[in-house]
Structure formats: C-alpha cells, structure tokens
Amino acid sequence: MKTMTCIEDLRQTARRRVPRSFFEYAESGSYAEQTLQANRADLEAIKLRQRILVDVSARSLQTKILGEPVSLPLALAPIGMCGMQHGDGEILACRAAHAAGIPFTLSTMSICAIEDVAGAVDKPFWFQLYVMKDRGFVRSLIERAAAAKCSALVLTVDLQILGQRHRDIKNGLSVPPELRIGNILDIATKPAWALSIARGKRKTFGNLAGYVAGKKDVKYLARWTAEQFDPTMNWKDVEWIASLWPGKLILKGILDVEDARIAAKTGAAALVVSNHGGRQLDGAPSSISVLPRIADAVGSSIEVLFDGGIRSGQDIMRAVALGARACLSGRAFVYGLGAGGQAGVARAIEIMRNELSVTMALTGVTSIDKIDRNVIAAS
Ligand code: GLV
C-alpha cells in the first residue's frame, strides 16, 4: 500500500481488481455526467494561496463534527453495495474509518446489514436512510439503527427518483452479479475479488433481507428504486423521521440556498451540500460552486458538511475554506476498498490526511479553525 501515493493510484488498482459492473457503478454519474465532471473541475480551478515563513511546525488537523472529536475534517459517505467492492466491505471500511478517528456512514443499500456492522465494530457509526413507500419498513430501519446505537441518521433528500446511470444499464448491474457471459469472463480475471466475496457474510442487500419476500427486482438497484422509493417524499416526512429518530439528524443532498434555509429550520443537526456525486440531477451546479452561498445563508444555525469530488487533502482544504465544517468522501474510499480492503480504505484516509497536513503547512495555517477564505488565492 505504501506505493499507493495518491487516490488515483488506488483507483487504477481498484479498476483492475473489481468487476466492471461494480467499479463503474461507483464511478458513474447520471446522463451526460456534466455535474459529475463539474464537481472535479470546479474544485481543481480553486487555487490556494502560498504563504511563507510562518512557523508551521505544530499543526493539528483535529476538529469536531456534530460536536464529536474527529482526527481530520472527513467522514466516509454512504455508498451502496460496498460489500460488492470487497467482501464484507462495509465492515472493513467502518473499521478503517474508526481506526483513523473519523465517522463511517452505512448505506441503506449496503450488503452487510446494520446488525452485521454493529456486531463487528466497537464504536457507533452513522446510518443513511432512504424513504420507501412502505413506511412501516422505513420505521423499522430507523428502529434498527437506533437499536444498533448509530450516532447519526443521514437522511438522503435528493433521491426520490434515480438519475439514470447509463453504464449500470449497459452492464446489467445486479447483486449478486448476473451470470452472463461477459460477467463470467470479467469475474474469471478477478480471483482475489471473487474469493473475498465468497468469504463475505452476505451476497445481497443485507438491510432488505426479510423485507423482500414477494418483492421482485431486489437484485437490480435501479428497478428496485423505481418500484420502492417514495416520490411523494417531502418536508413533512422529514418532520416524521425527526420525530422517530432519537439522535442527530443529517440532511444530505442540499444544493440550493432556499432548501438550505428550510433545512436549517427543521432541527436537523447538519446538512450536506451535495449533488449525490453527480449521480442525480445532471446539469446541476457543482457542489463546491454553491457551498459558499449556502454556508453564508445558514450561518451557524446548522452545521454544513460537503461532498462532491473530494479526492485529496487539497480538496478538503478548499471545501473547509469555503464554509464546510467537514467533507464526506465517497469514491475516494471506495477505490481504496476495491484496491485493498480495509488497508486500502486506511490508505485512502492516510493519503488525504497527509496531503491536508502539508497543504496547511504550505498555506501557513496550523489548525482547522484557521482555514477560511483567506487561504484561497484571488483569481
Ligand atoms: C445510490 O445512492 C446511488 O447513488 O447509486
């Protein structure tokens, strides 16, 4: 892992080790992928201000998210099907996050169930919730997350309907993978992956086990979403969920100032400025381009988290400078998971931590609370 010096190295390795349908699931954006590309392009366009001759010998990356101490301003984002990037992927990623001192978020559409992860780690994790038409099932997921002592509920608010990802359709994405000739040939060249999956606890969506009897299409995320997710979901449902959830609530998927203002009045502890990694509304602005306006609009009334294109410590610096308390990493840690399981996720976090530390030194800041718009170079 030491020769993996940047997230792109992990990505290239994951591409070789993980079957195409799962690698491309993580990689894809919706439709023409304009928003996906804008997330990266707009981050890269933000230039940092080089400052010199400041004593930067003692630097601290520690901060707090939702009042809890973290070793750097980063959390692992909810990603569906991590357990198909590597067997037991959710457990491994959670262990790596906890060992690094940052939160892990388990997706509703995970392979390992809430209880599997809770039984395999010794600290609380966050749980991400999708709202399905069957409200009894939604309630049971919330109760299961509470019983597992999850420390925050991350409600995704930008996916009542799935933005189409062309590659998932072309690849016939399903769990377990469909045994079509193309998939069989692909999997035959990925023996380490196949072994890890064979050894993993589960081969399908763990949180849905027991719920799926009589439901078709559970193998196919896109069809399942179209059939089961609730397009009527609205702000009243946020109130309902908040009334059921005893802990901290995070609203993930806010890209508009008006929506951010409403979110700040719901009592939620945090919002995540996000366009779902460019996987939902194609043509939406990049997350980083809207972050400053949202941060200004909500002030300190709600904590502002950020995702969308984070691939380095420099990117974390950019987002924190523009108003984020912390970032969520999705693809960056998934590449680590595909490349090397728990050690790969640990490496992804370490890479971004080291980059942030050096970037702080070279911009002349010694603590996270000193990162503000002054670190951005005038354009
Ligand atoms: C689900 O959250 C997805 O983006 O695939």
mmCIF file of C-alpha atoms and ligand atoms in Angstrom:
data_model
loop_
_atom_site.group_PDB
_atom_site.id
_atom_site.type_symbol
_atom_site.label_atom_id
_atom_site.label_comp_id
_atom_site.label_asym_id
_atom_site.label_seq_id
_atom_site.Cartn_x
_atom_site.Cartn_y
_atom_site.Cartn_z
ATOM 1 C CA MET A 1 0.000 0.000 0.000
ATOM 2 C CA LYS A 2 2.948 2.357 0.604
ATOM 3 C CA THR A 3 3.494 2.652 -3.140
ATOM 4 C CA MET A 4 -0.052 3.993 -3.467
ATOM 5 C CA THR A 5 0.805 7.670 -3.227
ATOM 6 C CA CYS A 6 -2.464 9.268 -4.306
ATOM 7 C CA ILE A 7 -6.154 8.390 -4.671
ATOM 8 C CA GLU A 8 -5.674 7.915 -8.412
ATOM 9 C CA ASP A 9 -3.275 5.020 -7.688
ATOM 10 C CA LEU A 10 -5.975 3.343 -5.607
ATOM 11 C CA ARG A 11 -8.471 3.965 -8.396
ATOM 12 C CA GLN A 12 -6.275 2.300 -11.000
ATOM 13 C CA THR A 13 -5.732 -0.704 -8.747
ATOM 14 C CA ALA A 14 -9.446 -0.984 -7.947
ATOM 15 C CA ARG A 15 -10.222 -0.881 -11.643
ATOM 16 C CA ARG A 16 -8.039 -3.957 -12.145
ATOM 17 C CA ARG A 17 -9.374 -5.864 -9.135
ATOM 18 C CA VAL A 18 -13.125 -5.184 -9.104
ATOM 19 C CA PRO A 19 -15.547 -6.488 -11.753
ATOM 20 C CA ARG A 20 -16.506 -3.834 -14.221
ATOM 21 C CA SER A 21 -20.170 -3.516 -13.233
ATOM 22 C CA PHE A 22 -19.302 -2.648 -9.603
ATOM 23 C CA PHE A 23 -16.319 -0.439 -10.408
ATOM 24 C CA GLU A 24 -18.394 1.513 -12.920
ATOM 25 C CA TYR A 25 -21.340 1.703 -10.519
ATOM 26 C CA ALA A 26 -19.151 3.702 -8.161
ATOM 27 C CA GLU A 27 -17.508 5.644 -10.950
ATOM 28 C CA SER A 28 -20.608 6.730 -12.857
ATOM 29 C CA GLY A 29 -22.637 9.885 -12.846
ATOM 30 C CA SER A 30 -26.078 10.349 -14.323
ATOM 31 C CA TYR A 31 -26.804 11.022 -18.013
ATOM 32 C CA ALA A 32 -24.040 13.058 -19.725
ATOM 33 C CA GLU A 33 -22.094 13.255 -16.439
ATOM 34 C CA GLN A 34 -21.777 17.031 -16.701
ATOM 35 C CA THR A 35 -22.361 17.576 -12.991
ATOM 36 C CA LEU A 36 -20.001 14.726 -12.126
ATOM 37 C CA GLN A 37 -17.278 16.436 -14.140
ATOM 38 C CA ALA A 38 -18.123 19.897 -12.842
ATOM 39 C CA ASN A 39 -17.614 18.684 -9.260
ATOM 40 C CA ARG A 40 -13.983 17.889 -10.010
ATOM 41 C CA ALA A 41 -13.283 20.694 -12.487
ATOM 42 C CA ASP A 42 -14.584 23.416 -10.166
ATOM 43 C CA LEU A 43 -12.581 22.130 -7.211
ATOM 44 C CA GLU A 44 -9.421 21.981 -9.304
ATOM 45 C CA ALA A 45 -9.971 25.534 -10.507
ATOM 46 C CA ILE A 46 -9.760 26.902 -6.952
ATOM 47 C CA LYS A 47 -6.186 27.996 -6.376
ATOM 48 C CA LEU A 48 -4.668 28.047 -2.934
ATOM 49 C CA ARG A 49 -2.617 30.886 -1.577
ATOM 50 C CA GLN A 50 1.012 30.036 -0.895
ATOM 51 C CA ARG A 51 2.244 31.665 2.302
ATOM 52 C CA ILE A 52 5.826 31.564 3.533
ATOM 53 C CA LEU A 53 7.908 31.870 6.670
ATOM 54 C CA VAL A 54 5.186 31.043 9.138
ATOM 55 C CA ASP A 55 6.122 28.624 11.924
ATOM 56 C CA VAL A 56 4.085 25.585 10.904
ATOM 57 C CA SER A 57 5.984 23.022 12.962
ATOM 58 C CA ALA A 58 2.977 22.238 15.155
ATOM 59 C CA ARG A 59 -0.151 21.564 13.153
ATOM 60 C CA SER A 60 -3.407 19.998 14.271
ATOM 61 C CA LEU A 61 -5.974 18.531 11.901
ATOM 62 C CA GLN A 62 -8.393 17.756 14.695
ATOM 63 C CA THR A 63 -11.827 19.253 14.712
ATOM 64 C CA LYS A 64 -15.406 18.314 15.616
ATOM 65 C CA ILE A 65 -18.293 17.030 13.546
ATOM 66 C CA LEU A 66 -21.698 17.195 15.275
ATOM 67 C CA GLY A 67 -19.820 18.019 18.462
ATOM 68 C CA GLU A 68 -17.763 14.807 18.354
ATOM 69 C CA PRO A 69 -13.984 14.975 18.025
ATOM 70 C CA VAL A 70 -12.514 13.744 14.728
ATOM 71 C CA SER A 71 -8.879 13.460 13.709
ATOM 72 C CA LEU A 72 -9.459 15.392 10.474
ATOM 73 C CA PRO A 73 -12.478 17.094 8.864
ATOM 74 C CA LEU A 74 -13.612 13.995 6.987
ATOM 75 C CA ALA A 75 -16.241 11.267 7.194
ATOM 76 C CA LEU A 76 -16.899 8.304 4.918
ATOM 77 C CA ALA A 77 -20.009 8.881 2.816
ATOM 78 C CA PRO A 78 -22.839 6.362 2.418
ATOM 79 C CA ILE A 79 -22.166 4.234 -0.653
ATOM 80 C CA GLY A 80 -24.446 1.454 -1.847
ATOM 81 C CA MET A 81 -23.064 -2.048 -2.276
ATOM 82 C CA CYS A 82 -19.627 -1.541 -0.662
ATOM 83 C CA GLY A 83 -19.742 -5.250 0.051
ATOM 84 C CA MET A 84 -19.520 -5.833 -3.697
ATOM 85 C CA GLN A 85 -16.294 -3.822 -3.999
ATOM 86 C CA HIS A 86 -14.751 -6.236 -1.490
ATOM 87 C CA GLY A 87 -16.333 -8.970 0.648
ATOM 88 C CA ASP A 88 -17.672 -7.500 3.940
ATOM 89 C CA GLY A 89 -16.716 -4.101 2.508
ATOM 90 C CA GLU A 90 -18.915 -2.130 4.890
ATOM 91 C CA ILE A 91 -17.344 -3.723 7.971
ATOM 92 C CA LEU A 92 -13.825 -3.181 6.627
ATOM 93 C CA ALA A 93 -14.459 0.445 5.701
ATOM 94 C CA CYS A 94 -16.062 1.129 9.081
ATOM 95 C CA ARG A 95 -13.086 -0.378 10.903
ATOM 96 C CA ALA A 96 -10.656 1.696 8.824
ATOM 97 C CA ALA A 97 -12.631 4.892 9.475
ATOM 98 C CA HIS A 98 -12.823 4.247 13.206
ATOM 99 C CA ALA A 99 -9.127 3.387 13.420
ATOM 100 C CA ALA A 100 -8.416 6.704 11.678
ATOM 101 C CA GLY A 101 -10.712 8.597 14.068
ATOM 102 C CA ILE A 102 -13.433 9.600 11.605
ATOM 103 C CA PRO A 103 -17.123 8.607 11.150
ATOM 104 C CA PHE A 104 -18.355 5.923 8.769
ATOM 105 C CA THR A 105 -21.827 6.006 7.193
ATOM 106 C CA LEU A 106 -23.618 2.762 6.379
ATOM 107 C CA SER A 107 -25.951 2.969 3.374
ATOM 108 C CA THR A 108 -29.488 1.566 3.401
ATOM 109 C CA MET A 109 -28.411 -0.202 0.194
ATOM 110 C CA SER A 110 -25.421 -1.892 1.824
ATOM 111 C CA ILE A 111 -24.542 -5.561 1.534
ATOM 112 C CA CYS A 112 -23.750 -6.055 5.242
ATOM 113 C CA ALA A 113 -26.803 -5.322 7.378
ATOM 114 C CA ILE A 114 -26.871 -2.718 10.165
ATOM 115 C CA GLU A 115 -26.595 -5.525 12.724
ATOM 116 C CA ASP A 116 -23.651 -7.167 10.916
ATOM 117 C CA VAL A 117 -21.642 -3.949 11.101
ATOM 118 C CA ALA A 118 -22.718 -3.155 14.674
ATOM 119 C CA GLY A 119 -21.580 -6.628 15.755
ATOM 120 C CA ALA A 120 -18.194 -6.267 14.075
ATOM 121 C CA VAL A 121 -17.061 -2.811 15.255
ATOM 122 C CA ASP A 122 -16.746 -1.310 18.679
ATOM 123 C CA LYS A 123 -17.825 2.286 18.093
ATOM 124 C CA PRO A 124 -21.091 3.785 16.787
ATOM 125 C CA PHE A 125 -21.403 4.581 13.089
ATOM 126 C CA TRP A 126 -23.840 6.720 11.105
ATOM 127 C CA PHE A 127 -26.748 5.194 9.204
ATOM 128 C CA GLN A 128 -28.071 6.582 5.903
ATOM 129 C CA LEU A 129 -31.784 6.284 5.269
ATOM 130 C CA TYR A 130 -33.757 6.071 2.051
ATOM 131 C CA VAL A 131 -37.507 6.578 2.283
ATOM 132 C CA MET A 132 -39.530 3.826 0.707
ATOM 133 C CA LYS A 133 -43.249 3.751 0.043
ATOM 134 C CA ASP A 134 -43.689 1.183 2.792
ATOM 135 C CA ARG A 135 -43.467 3.457 5.817
ATOM 136 C CA GLY A 136 -43.612 0.501 8.185
ATOM 137 C CA PHE A 137 -40.313 -0.648 6.693
ATOM 138 C CA VAL A 138 -38.817 2.845 6.968
ATOM 139 C CA ARG A 139 -39.826 2.935 10.612
ATOM 140 C CA SER A 140 -38.260 -0.491 11.178
ATOM 141 C CA LEU A 141 -34.977 0.684 9.605
ATOM 142 C CA ILE A 142 -34.927 3.698 11.925
ATOM 143 C CA GLU A 143 -35.609 1.440 14.907
ATOM 144 C CA ARG A 144 -32.861 -0.945 13.845
ATOM 145 C CA ALA A 145 -30.392 1.945 13.502
ATOM 146 C CA ALA A 146 -31.366 3.180 16.966
ATOM 147 C CA ALA A 147 -31.048 -0.336 18.431
ATOM 148 C CA ALA A 148 -27.574 -0.584 16.835
ATOM 149 C CA LYS A 149 -26.711 2.702 18.629
ATOM 150 C CA CYS A 150 -25.965 4.549 15.388
ATOM 151 C CA SER A 151 -24.745 8.010 16.335
ATOM 152 C CA ALA A 152 -26.441 9.919 13.480
ATOM 153 C CA LEU A 153 -29.131 9.324 10.894
ATOM 154 C CA VAL A 154 -28.200 10.631 7.440
ATOM 155 C CA LEU A 155 -31.415 11.196 5.515
ATOM 156 C CA THR A 156 -30.838 11.359 1.763
ATOM 157 C CA VAL A 157 -33.116 14.057 0.360
ATOM 158 C CA ASP A 158 -32.098 14.098 -3.300
ATOM 159 C CA LEU A 159 -33.101 10.636 -4.466
ATOM 160 C CA GLN A 160 -36.819 10.036 -4.628
ATOM 161 C CA ILE A 161 -36.249 9.001 -8.220
ATOM 162 C CA LEU A 162 -32.972 7.669 -9.549
ATOM 163 C CA GLY A 163 -30.974 9.674 -12.103
ATOM 164 C CA GLN A 164 -30.124 7.234 -14.872
ATOM 165 C CA ARG A 165 -26.557 5.966 -14.994
ATOM 166 C CA HIS A 166 -26.069 4.613 -18.491
ATOM 167 C CA ARG A 167 -23.261 2.257 -17.579
ATOM 168 C CA ASP A 168 -25.321 0.433 -14.935
ATOM 169 C CA ILE A 169 -27.916 -0.404 -17.569
ATOM 170 C CA LYS A 170 -25.337 -1.444 -20.138
ATOM 171 C CA ASN A 171 -23.525 -3.606 -17.572
ATOM 172 C CA GLY A 172 -26.747 -5.226 -16.291
ATOM 173 C CA LEU A 173 -25.708 -4.213 -12.746
ATOM 174 C CA SER A 174 -27.147 -6.592 -10.160
ATOM 175 C CA VAL A 175 -26.255 -8.255 -6.848
ATOM 176 C CA PRO A 176 -25.171 -10.937 -6.928
ATOM 177 C CA PRO A 177 -23.832 -10.339 -10.442
ATOM 178 C CA GLU A 178 -25.840 -11.862 -13.243
ATOM 179 C CA LEU A 179 -24.048 -14.824 -14.719
ATOM 180 C CA ARG A 180 -23.981 -13.556 -18.277
ATOM 181 C CA ILE A 181 -21.086 -14.468 -20.488
ATOM 182 C CA GLY A 182 -19.470 -11.009 -20.244
ATOM 183 C CA ASN A 183 -19.677 -11.052 -16.439
ATOM 184 C CA ILE A 184 -18.339 -14.578 -16.153
ATOM 185 C CA LEU A 185 -15.299 -13.675 -18.244
ATOM 186 C CA ASP A 186 -14.785 -10.486 -16.252
ATOM 187 C CA ILE A 187 -15.067 -12.225 -12.868
ATOM 188 C CA ALA A 188 -12.745 -15.005 -14.019
ATOM 189 C CA THR A 189 -9.986 -12.398 -14.263
ATOM 190 C CA LYS A 190 -10.685 -11.090 -10.720
ATOM 191 C CA PRO A 191 -9.900 -14.092 -8.478
ATOM 192 C CA ALA A 192 -8.951 -12.116 -5.357
ATOM 193 C CA TRP A 193 -12.266 -10.270 -5.572
ATOM 194 C CA ALA A 194 -14.217 -13.495 -6.074
ATOM 195 C CA LEU A 195 -12.549 -15.074 -3.040
ATOM 196 C CA SER A 196 -13.282 -12.080 -0.835
ATOM 197 C CA ILE A 197 -16.933 -12.096 -1.916
ATOM 198 C CA ALA A 198 -17.218 -15.851 -1.380
ATOM 199 C CA ARG A 199 -15.912 -15.369 2.165
ATOM 200 C CA GLY A 200 -18.165 -12.359 2.864
ATOM 201 C CA LYS A 201 -21.202 -12.712 5.122
ATOM 202 C CA ARG A 202 -23.761 -11.758 2.504
ATOM 203 C CA LYS A 203 -24.270 -11.685 -1.241
ATOM 204 C CA THR A 204 -27.200 -9.308 -1.473
ATOM 205 C CA PHE A 205 -28.709 -6.212 0.190
ATOM 206 C CA GLY A 206 -28.449 -7.101 3.891
ATOM 207 C CA ASN A 207 -30.838 -4.459 5.249
ATOM 208 C CA LEU A 208 -33.612 -5.628 2.954
ATOM 209 C CA ALA A 209 -33.401 -9.294 3.981
ATOM 210 C CA GLY A 210 -36.744 -10.347 5.408
ATOM 211 C CA TYR A 211 -38.482 -7.444 3.674
ATOM 212 C CA VAL A 212 -38.060 -8.643 0.153
ATOM 213 C CA ALA A 213 -40.298 -11.736 0.241
ATOM 214 C CA GLY A 214 -42.711 -11.409 -2.661
ATOM 215 C CA LYS A 215 -40.917 -8.307 -3.990
ATOM 216 C CA LYS A 216 -39.364 -8.624 -7.367
ATOM 217 C CA ASP A 217 -36.315 -6.853 -8.748
ATOM 218 C CA VAL A 218 -34.411 -6.756 -5.494
ATOM 219 C CA LYS A 219 -31.284 -7.726 -7.441
ATOM 220 C CA TYR A 220 -31.413 -4.557 -9.503
ATOM 221 C CA LEU A 221 -30.815 -1.315 -7.671
ATOM 222 C CA ALA A 222 -32.304 0.883 -10.392
ATOM 223 C CA ARG A 223 -35.518 -1.128 -10.756
ATOM 224 C CA TRP A 224 -35.859 -1.592 -7.013
ATOM 225 C CA THR A 225 -35.529 2.148 -6.525
ATOM 226 C CA ALA A 226 -38.167 2.889 -9.158
ATOM 227 C CA GLU A 227 -40.555 0.399 -7.575
ATOM 228 C CA GLN A 228 -39.981 1.011 -3.861
ATOM 229 C CA PHE A 229 -38.618 4.530 -3.259
ATOM 230 C CA ASP A 230 -41.238 7.137 -2.494
ATOM 231 C CA PRO A 231 -41.506 10.031 -4.950
ATOM 232 C CA THR A 232 -44.079 11.740 -2.685
ATOM 233 C CA MET A 233 -41.414 12.329 -0.013
ATOM 234 C CA ASN A 234 -41.481 15.966 1.180
ATOM 235 C CA TRP A 235 -40.565 18.214 4.107
ATOM 236 C CA LYS A 236 -43.420 16.765 6.229
ATOM 237 C CA ASP A 237 -41.678 13.393 6.001
ATOM 238 C CA VAL A 238 -38.527 14.987 7.380
ATOM 239 C CA GLU A 239 -40.585 16.032 10.421
ATOM 240 C CA TRP A 240 -41.959 12.496 10.724
ATOM 241 C CA ILE A 241 -38.482 10.971 10.558
ATOM 242 C CA ALA A 242 -37.117 13.510 13.037
ATOM 243 C CA SER A 243 -39.933 12.536 15.419
ATOM 244 C CA LEU A 244 -38.942 8.853 15.200
ATOM 245 C CA TRP A 245 -35.175 9.298 15.414
ATOM 246 C CA PRO A 246 -33.880 9.945 18.917
ATOM 247 C CA GLY A 247 -30.422 11.162 17.865
ATOM 248 C CA LYS A 248 -28.775 13.614 15.491
ATOM 249 C CA LEU A 249 -30.248 14.019 12.038
ATOM 250 C CA ILE A 250 -28.245 14.986 8.930
ATOM 251 C CA LEU A 251 -29.991 16.038 5.700
ATOM 252 C CA LYS A 252 -27.860 15.006 2.736
ATOM 253 C CA GLY A 253 -28.325 16.358 -0.768
ATOM 254 C CA ILE A 254 -28.891 20.105 -0.489
ATOM 255 C CA LEU A 255 -27.753 22.266 -3.374
ATOM 256 C CA ASP A 256 -29.999 25.302 -3.204
ATOM 257 C CA VAL A 257 -29.947 28.248 -0.807
ATOM 258 C CA GLU A 258 -33.736 28.199 -0.351
ATOM 259 C CA ASP A 259 -33.677 24.494 0.521
ATOM 260 C CA ALA A 260 -30.766 25.088 2.892
ATOM 261 C CA ARG A 261 -32.763 27.773 4.729
ATOM 262 C CA ILE A 262 -35.689 25.374 5.133
ATOM 263 C CA ALA A 263 -33.349 22.582 6.252
ATOM 264 C CA ALA A 264 -31.885 24.862 8.921
ATOM 265 C CA LYS A 265 -35.346 25.239 10.458
ATOM 266 C CA THR A 266 -36.078 21.507 10.709
ATOM 267 C CA GLY A 267 -33.999 20.977 13.809
ATOM 268 C CA ALA A 268 -31.544 18.796 11.878
ATOM 269 C CA ALA A 269 -28.021 18.953 13.269
ATOM 270 C CA ALA A 270 -26.340 19.195 9.865
ATOM 271 C CA LEU A 271 -26.912 19.386 6.153
ATOM 272 C CA VAL A 272 -24.678 18.016 3.435
ATOM 273 C CA VAL A 273 -24.163 20.242 0.420
ATOM 274 C CA SER A 274 -24.267 17.553 -2.241
ATOM 275 C CA ASN A 275 -25.491 16.644 -5.711
ATOM 276 C CA HIS A 276 -25.086 12.960 -4.886
ATOM 277 C CA GLY A 277 -21.685 12.834 -6.539
ATOM 278 C CA GLY A 278 -23.134 13.958 -9.873
ATOM 279 C CA ARG A 279 -25.408 10.916 -9.884
ATOM 280 C CA GLN A 280 -28.798 12.629 -9.743
ATOM 281 C CA LEU A 281 -29.706 15.923 -11.491
ATOM 282 C CA ASP A 282 -27.315 16.158 -14.408
ATOM 283 C CA GLY A 283 -26.906 19.821 -15.276
ATOM 284 C CA ALA A 284 -26.967 20.865 -11.619
ATOM 285 C CA PRO A 285 -24.100 23.088 -10.471
ATOM 286 C CA SER A 286 -21.049 21.557 -8.840
ATOM 287 C CA SER A 287 -21.280 21.197 -5.065
ATOM 288 C CA ILE A 288 -18.285 23.467 -4.478
ATOM 289 C CA SER A 289 -19.779 26.293 -6.557
ATOM 290 C CA VAL A 290 -22.843 26.541 -4.287
ATOM 291 C CA LEU A 291 -21.104 25.870 -0.968
ATOM 292 C CA PRO A 292 -20.145 29.480 -0.093
ATOM 293 C CA ARG A 293 -23.655 30.823 -0.687
ATOM 294 C CA ILE A 294 -25.249 28.052 1.353
ATOM 295 C CA ALA A 295 -22.732 28.455 4.180
ATOM 296 C CA ASP A 296 -23.404 32.215 4.254
ATOM 297 C CA ALA A 297 -27.182 31.737 4.156
ATOM 298 C CA VAL A 298 -27.414 29.332 7.088
ATOM 299 C CA GLY A 299 -24.617 30.785 9.224
ATOM 300 C CA SER A 300 -24.268 28.845 12.435
ATOM 301 C CA SER A 301 -27.898 27.673 12.546
ATOM 302 C CA ILE A 302 -26.969 24.241 11.184
ATOM 303 C CA GLU A 303 -23.650 22.500 10.610
ATOM 304 C CA VAL A 304 -22.589 22.486 6.947
ATOM 305 C CA LEU A 305 -20.940 19.354 5.575
ATOM 306 C CA PHE A 306 -19.843 18.906 1.989
ATOM 307 C CA ASP A 307 -19.362 16.245 -0.649
ATOM 308 C CA GLY A 308 -18.771 16.127 -4.383
ATOM 309 C CA GLY A 309 -15.398 15.433 -5.941
ATOM 310 C CA ILE A 310 -13.150 15.208 -2.875
ATOM 311 C CA ARG A 311 -10.031 13.313 -3.959
ATOM 312 C CA SER A 312 -7.274 14.943 -1.922
ATOM 313 C CA GLY A 313 -6.362 16.875 1.172
ATOM 314 C CA GLN A 314 -6.136 19.965 -1.025
ATOM 315 C CA ASP A 315 -9.810 19.451 -1.890
ATOM 316 C CA ILE A 316 -10.698 19.157 1.798
ATOM 317 C CA MET A 317 -8.854 22.440 2.380
ATOM 318 C CA ARG A 318 -10.830 24.109 -0.440
ATOM 319 C CA ALA A 319 -14.186 22.973 0.946
ATOM 320 C CA VAL A 320 -13.367 23.896 4.533
ATOM 321 C CA ALA A 321 -12.113 27.295 3.335
ATOM 322 C CA LEU A 322 -15.412 27.906 1.562
ATOM 323 C CA GLY A 323 -17.558 27.123 4.577
ATOM 324 C CA ALA A 324 -17.722 23.372 5.198
ATOM 325 C CA ARG A 325 -17.139 22.072 8.704
ATOM 326 C CA ALA A 326 -16.030 18.772 7.160
ATOM 327 C CA CYS A 327 -16.194 16.723 3.966
ATOM 328 C CA LEU A 328 -17.653 13.355 3.097
ATOM 329 C CA SER A 329 -15.574 11.064 0.928
ATOM 330 C CA GLY A 330 -17.337 8.572 -1.331
ATOM 331 C CA ARG A 331 -15.435 7.387 -4.377
ATOM 332 C CA ALA A 332 -12.006 8.074 -2.833
ATOM 333 C CA PHE A 333 -12.538 5.494 -0.097
ATOM 334 C CA VAL A 334 -14.375 3.083 -2.415
ATOM 335 C CA TYR A 335 -11.286 2.985 -4.635
ATOM 336 C CA GLY A 336 -9.252 2.108 -1.551
ATOM 337 C CA LEU A 337 -11.728 -0.615 -0.626
ATOM 338 C CA GLY A 338 -11.605 -2.151 -4.091
ATOM 339 C CA ALA A 339 -7.829 -1.848 -4.212
ATOM 340 C CA GLY A 340 -7.061 -3.409 -0.858
ATOM 341 C CA GLY A 341 -9.964 -3.897 1.553
ATOM 342 C CA GLN A 342 -9.505 -2.352 4.999
ATOM 343 C CA ALA A 343 -5.850 -1.480 4.348
ATOM 344 C CA GLY A 344 -6.898 0.275 1.141
ATOM 345 C CA VAL A 345 -9.501 2.406 2.927
ATOM 346 C CA ALA A 346 -6.975 3.181 5.651
ATOM 347 C CA ARG A 347 -4.507 4.225 2.947
ATOM 348 C CA ALA A 348 -7.074 6.473 1.232
ATOM 349 C CA ILE A 349 -7.704 8.291 4.508
ATOM 350 C CA GLU A 350 -3.981 8.494 5.273
ATOM 351 C CA ILE A 351 -3.229 9.930 1.824
ATOM 352 C CA MET A 352 -5.814 12.682 2.259
ATOM 353 C CA ARG A 353 -4.693 13.342 5.849
ATOM 354 C CA ASN A 354 -1.058 13.767 4.812
ATOM 355 C CA GLU A 355 -1.998 15.982 1.882
ATOM 356 C CA LEU A 356 -4.128 18.177 4.130
ATOM 357 C CA SER A 357 -1.341 18.455 6.682
ATOM 358 C CA VAL A 358 1.241 19.509 4.080
ATOM 359 C CA THR A 359 -1.258 21.841 2.397
ATOM 360 C CA MET A 360 -1.902 23.535 5.735
ATOM 361 C CA ALA A 361 1.848 23.991 6.220
ATOM 362 C CA LEU A 362 2.331 25.480 2.771
ATOM 363 C CA THR A 363 -0.610 27.839 3.153
ATOM 364 C CA GLY A 364 0.646 28.891 6.575
ATOM 365 C CA VAL A 365 -2.175 27.572 8.763
ATOM 366 C CA THR A 366 -1.724 25.408 11.813
ATOM 367 C CA SER A 367 -5.252 24.408 12.777
ATOM 368 C CA ILE A 368 -8.538 23.632 11.051
ATOM 369 C CA ASP A 369 -10.344 26.594 12.624
ATOM 370 C CA LYS A 370 -7.832 28.916 10.914
ATOM 371 C CA ILE A 371 -8.775 27.658 7.438
ATOM 372 C CA ASP A 372 -11.022 30.306 5.909
ATOM 373 C CA ARG A 373 -11.437 32.175 2.634
ATOM 374 C CA ASN A 374 -8.032 33.797 3.153
ATOM 375 C CA VAL A 375 -6.345 30.578 2.031
ATOM 376 C CA ILE A 376 -7.900 30.911 -1.422
ATOM 377 C CA ALA A 377 -5.803 32.791 -3.983
ATOM 378 C CA ALA A 378 -7.513 35.766 -5.625
ATOM 379 C CA SER A 379 -8.405 34.856 -9.184
HETATM 380 C C1 GLV B 1 -27.340 5.415 -4.604
HETATM 381 O O1 GLV B 1 -27.279 6.121 -3.645
HETATM 382 C C2 GLV B 1 -26.602 5.648 -5.773
HETATM 383 O O2 GLV B 1 -26.192 6.798 -5.995
HETATM 384 O O3 GLV B 1 -26.387 4.685 -6.510
#
